[in-house]
Coordinates of C-alpha atoms in Angstrom, one line a residue:
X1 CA 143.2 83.9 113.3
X2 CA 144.5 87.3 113.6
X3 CA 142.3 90.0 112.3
X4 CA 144.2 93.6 110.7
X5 CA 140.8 95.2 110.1
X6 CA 140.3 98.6 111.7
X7 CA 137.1 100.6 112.6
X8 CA 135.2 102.7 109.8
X9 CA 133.8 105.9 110.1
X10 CA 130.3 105.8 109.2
X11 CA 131.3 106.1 105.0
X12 CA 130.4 104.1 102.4
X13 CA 132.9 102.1 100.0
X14 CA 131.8 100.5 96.9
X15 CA 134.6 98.8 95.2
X16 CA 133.2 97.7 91.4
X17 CA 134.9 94.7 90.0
X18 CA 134.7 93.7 86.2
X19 CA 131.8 90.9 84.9
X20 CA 133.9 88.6 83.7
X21 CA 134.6 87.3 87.0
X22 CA 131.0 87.0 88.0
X23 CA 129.9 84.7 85.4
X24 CA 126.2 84.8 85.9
X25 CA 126.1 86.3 89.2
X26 CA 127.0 84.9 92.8
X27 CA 130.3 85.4 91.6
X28 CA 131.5 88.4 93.1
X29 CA 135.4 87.7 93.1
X30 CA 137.3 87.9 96.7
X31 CA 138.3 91.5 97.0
X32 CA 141.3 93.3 98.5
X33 CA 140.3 96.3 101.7
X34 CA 139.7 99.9 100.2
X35 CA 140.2 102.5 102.4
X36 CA 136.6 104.3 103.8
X37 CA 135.4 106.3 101.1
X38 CA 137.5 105.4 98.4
X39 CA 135.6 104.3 95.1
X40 CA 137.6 102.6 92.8
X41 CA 137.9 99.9 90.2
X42 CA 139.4 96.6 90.5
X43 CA 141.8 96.0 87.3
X44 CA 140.4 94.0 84.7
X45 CA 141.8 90.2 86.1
X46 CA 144.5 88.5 84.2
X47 CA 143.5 84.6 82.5
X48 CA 146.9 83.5 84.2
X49 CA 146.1 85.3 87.7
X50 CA 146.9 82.8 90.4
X51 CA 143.3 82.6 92.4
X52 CA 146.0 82.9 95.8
X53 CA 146.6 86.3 94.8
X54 CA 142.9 87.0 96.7
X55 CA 143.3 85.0 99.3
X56 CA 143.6 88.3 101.6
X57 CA 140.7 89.9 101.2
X58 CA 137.1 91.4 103.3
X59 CA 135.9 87.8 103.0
X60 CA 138.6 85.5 104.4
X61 CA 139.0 88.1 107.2
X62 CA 135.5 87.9 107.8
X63 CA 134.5 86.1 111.2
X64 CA 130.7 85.8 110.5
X65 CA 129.3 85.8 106.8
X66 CA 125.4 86.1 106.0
X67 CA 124.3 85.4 102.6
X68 CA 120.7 85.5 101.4
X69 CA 120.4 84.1 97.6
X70 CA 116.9 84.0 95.8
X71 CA 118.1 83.0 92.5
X72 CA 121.3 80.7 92.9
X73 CA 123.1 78.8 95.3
X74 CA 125.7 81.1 97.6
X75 CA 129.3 80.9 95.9
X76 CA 131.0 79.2 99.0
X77 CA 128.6 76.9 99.1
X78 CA 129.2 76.0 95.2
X79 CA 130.6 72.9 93.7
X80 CA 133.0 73.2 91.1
X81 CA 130.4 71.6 87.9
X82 CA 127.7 74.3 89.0
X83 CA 130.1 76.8 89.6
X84 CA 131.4 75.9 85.9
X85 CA 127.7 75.6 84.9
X86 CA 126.9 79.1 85.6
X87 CA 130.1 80.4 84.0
X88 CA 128.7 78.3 80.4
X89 CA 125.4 79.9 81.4
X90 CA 126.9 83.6 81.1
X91 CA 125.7 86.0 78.8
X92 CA 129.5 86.7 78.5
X93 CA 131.6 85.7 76.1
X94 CA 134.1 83.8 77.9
X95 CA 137.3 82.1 77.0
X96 CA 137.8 78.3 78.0
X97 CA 140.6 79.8 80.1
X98 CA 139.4 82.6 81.6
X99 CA 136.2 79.9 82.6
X100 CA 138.7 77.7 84.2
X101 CA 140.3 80.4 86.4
X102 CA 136.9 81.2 87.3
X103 CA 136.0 77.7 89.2
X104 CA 139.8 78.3 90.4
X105 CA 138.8 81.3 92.3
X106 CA 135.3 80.1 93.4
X107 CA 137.6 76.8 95.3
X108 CA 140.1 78.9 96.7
X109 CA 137.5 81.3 98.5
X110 CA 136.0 77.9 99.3
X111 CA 139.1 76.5 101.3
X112 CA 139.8 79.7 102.7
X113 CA 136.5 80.2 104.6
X114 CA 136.7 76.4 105.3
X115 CA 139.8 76.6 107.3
X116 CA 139.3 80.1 108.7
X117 CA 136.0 78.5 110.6
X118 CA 133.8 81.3 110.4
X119 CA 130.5 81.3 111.0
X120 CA 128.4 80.8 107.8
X121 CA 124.8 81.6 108.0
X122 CA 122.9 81.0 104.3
X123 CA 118.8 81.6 103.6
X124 CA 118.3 80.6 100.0
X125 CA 114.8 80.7 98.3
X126 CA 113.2 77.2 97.2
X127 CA 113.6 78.2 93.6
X128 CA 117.3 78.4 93.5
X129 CA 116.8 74.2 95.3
X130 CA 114.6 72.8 93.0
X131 CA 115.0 74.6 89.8
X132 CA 116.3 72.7 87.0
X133 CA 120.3 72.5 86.5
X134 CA 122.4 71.6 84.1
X135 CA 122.1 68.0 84.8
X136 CA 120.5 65.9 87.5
X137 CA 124.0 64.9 88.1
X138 CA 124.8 68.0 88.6
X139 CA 121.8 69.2 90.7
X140 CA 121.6 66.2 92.8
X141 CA 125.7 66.5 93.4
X142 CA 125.0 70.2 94.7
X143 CA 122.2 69.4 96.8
X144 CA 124.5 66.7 98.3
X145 CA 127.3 69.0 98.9
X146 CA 124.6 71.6 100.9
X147 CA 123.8 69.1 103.1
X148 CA 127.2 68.0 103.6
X149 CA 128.1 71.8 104.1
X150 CA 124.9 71.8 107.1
X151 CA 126.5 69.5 109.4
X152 CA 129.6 71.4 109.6
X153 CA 129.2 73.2 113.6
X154 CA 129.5 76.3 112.1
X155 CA 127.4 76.5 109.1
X156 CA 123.2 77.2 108.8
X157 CA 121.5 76.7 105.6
X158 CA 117.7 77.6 105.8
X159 CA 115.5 77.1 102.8
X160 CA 113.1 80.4 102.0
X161 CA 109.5 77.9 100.8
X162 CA 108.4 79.4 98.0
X163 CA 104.8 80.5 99.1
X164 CA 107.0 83.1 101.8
X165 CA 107.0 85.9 98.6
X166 CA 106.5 88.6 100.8
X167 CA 109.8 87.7 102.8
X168 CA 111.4 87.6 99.5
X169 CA 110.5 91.3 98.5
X170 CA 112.6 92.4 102.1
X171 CA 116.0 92.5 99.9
X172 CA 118.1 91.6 96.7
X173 CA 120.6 89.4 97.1
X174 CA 123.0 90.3 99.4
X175 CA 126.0 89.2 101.7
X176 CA 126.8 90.4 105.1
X177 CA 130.1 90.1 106.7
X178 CA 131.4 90.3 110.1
X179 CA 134.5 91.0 111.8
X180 CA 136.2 90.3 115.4
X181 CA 133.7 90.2 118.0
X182 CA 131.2 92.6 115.7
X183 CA 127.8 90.3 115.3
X184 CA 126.7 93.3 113.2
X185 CA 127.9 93.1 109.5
X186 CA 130.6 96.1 109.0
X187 CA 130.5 95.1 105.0
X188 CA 127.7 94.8 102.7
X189 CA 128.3 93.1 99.2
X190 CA 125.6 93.4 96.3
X191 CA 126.0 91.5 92.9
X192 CA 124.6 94.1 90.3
X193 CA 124.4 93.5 86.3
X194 CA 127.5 94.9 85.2
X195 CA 129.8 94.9 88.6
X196 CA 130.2 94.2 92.7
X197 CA 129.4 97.0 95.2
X198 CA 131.0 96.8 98.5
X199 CA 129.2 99.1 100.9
X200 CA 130.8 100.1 104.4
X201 CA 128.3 102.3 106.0
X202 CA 126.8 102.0 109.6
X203 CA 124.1 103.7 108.9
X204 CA 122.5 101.2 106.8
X205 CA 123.4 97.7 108.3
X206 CA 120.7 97.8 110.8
X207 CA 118.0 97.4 108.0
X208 CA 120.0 94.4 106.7
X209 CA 120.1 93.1 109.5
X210 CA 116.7 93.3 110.1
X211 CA 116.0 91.8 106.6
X212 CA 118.0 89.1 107.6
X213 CA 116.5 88.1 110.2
X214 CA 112.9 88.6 108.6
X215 CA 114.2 85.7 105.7
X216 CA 115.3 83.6 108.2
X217 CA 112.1 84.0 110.7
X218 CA 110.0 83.3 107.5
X219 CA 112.5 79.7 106.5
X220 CA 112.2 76.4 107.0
X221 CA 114.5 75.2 110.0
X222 CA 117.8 73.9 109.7
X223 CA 116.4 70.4 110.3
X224 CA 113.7 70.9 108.0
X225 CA 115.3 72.2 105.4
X226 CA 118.1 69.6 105.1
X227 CA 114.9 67.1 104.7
X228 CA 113.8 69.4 102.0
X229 CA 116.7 69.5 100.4
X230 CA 117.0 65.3 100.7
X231 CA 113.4 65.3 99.3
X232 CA 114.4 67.4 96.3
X233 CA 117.2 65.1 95.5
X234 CA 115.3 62.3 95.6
X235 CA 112.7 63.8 93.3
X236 CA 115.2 64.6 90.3
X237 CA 115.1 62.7 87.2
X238 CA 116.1 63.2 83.9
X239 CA 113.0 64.3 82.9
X240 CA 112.5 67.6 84.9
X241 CA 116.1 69.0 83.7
X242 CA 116.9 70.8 81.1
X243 CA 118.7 69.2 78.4

């Protein structure tokens, strides 16, 4: 993969990108590179836009991508019905359309960190595994697909237990990404309640790093938590979902 992404000067970027693509947060649409320093926003997206249209963006071109998720499951790590689920879930209001595009997108970004092969390193909190869904068809399809996701060579998932609350305090959500031969993250990305921050500053990616690490130190094993993940699965019923 040839990667066009040039050193930043220690600056910040945030790039703030409209709600309607969020849909009830994890959302955060691919994004096109700002230069350092540059705060802008995105244009408000288009109901016909073509998902491809993202396709080169700080993600794709992203060699190494942390994501730590308390609340939901990490977008590329999504299946279509929960992706859709969260969309229905928005406090939004959201045309059938524009709802559609949005599980577009979220399947695009998918296949385009699938075949880039970058390394994909997730801590989600136990809450976001065994809280109830949509449907158990739904949860128990998700669950499925992150253990599927686990056994790819380059993907972790680590489940967060839900006793480790002090861990959880280290950070907000947050995703970390990587470029070239850089095992530091050069881009922070931060869900907030009305938009997406992209930060680029040096300065501060030490401390994410070190909360990253802290979340992962404090989770269950990869091996452990794809068993936790199979015991959750196997403990869903239709009587401990919502309706």
């Amino acid at each position: 993969m040839t990667n066009t992404r040039s050193p930043t000067s220690p600056t910040r970027t945030q790039v703030l990108i409209p709600t309607v693509l969020q849909a009830g947060r994890g959302l955060c649409p691919a994004v096109d590179r700002v230069r350092p320093g540059v705060r802008r926003a995105a244009p408000a997206p288009q109901p016909h836009a073509d998902s491809a249209d993202h396709d080169i963006s700080l993600e794709s071109d992203a060699t190494y991508i942390r994501t730590w998720q308390p609340v939901l499951i990490p977008g590329l790590l999504q299946t279509p019905e929960y992706t859709r689920a969260l969309t229905d879930a928005s406090p939004d209001v959201i045309s059938e359309e524009v709802a559609d595009m949005v599980v577009k997108v979220r399947q695009e970004r998918r296949r385009v960190f699938e075949e880039t092969g970058a390394r994909f390193a997730a801590v989600i909190w136990e809450p976001a595994i065994t809280g109830p869904m949509p449907s158990p068809v739904v949860h128990r399809a998700q669950l499925a697909h992150l253990n599927k996701m686990a056994k790819q060579p380059n993907t972790t998932i680590q489940v967060l237990p839900h006793a480790e609350w002090a861990a959880v305090r280290v950070s907000p959500a947050f995703v970390g990404l990587s470029y070239a031969r850089e095992t530091s993250p050069e881009v922070i990305v931060l869900d907030t309640v009305a938009n997406c921050v992209i930060l680029e500053d040096r300065d501060i990616m030490p401390g994410y790093v070190h909360a990253f690490d802290t979340l992962r130190s404090a989770s269950l094993t990869p091996r452990e938590s794809a068993a936790f993940i199979r015991q959750t699965m196997d403990s869903i019923t239709a009587g401990n979902e919502e309706p």
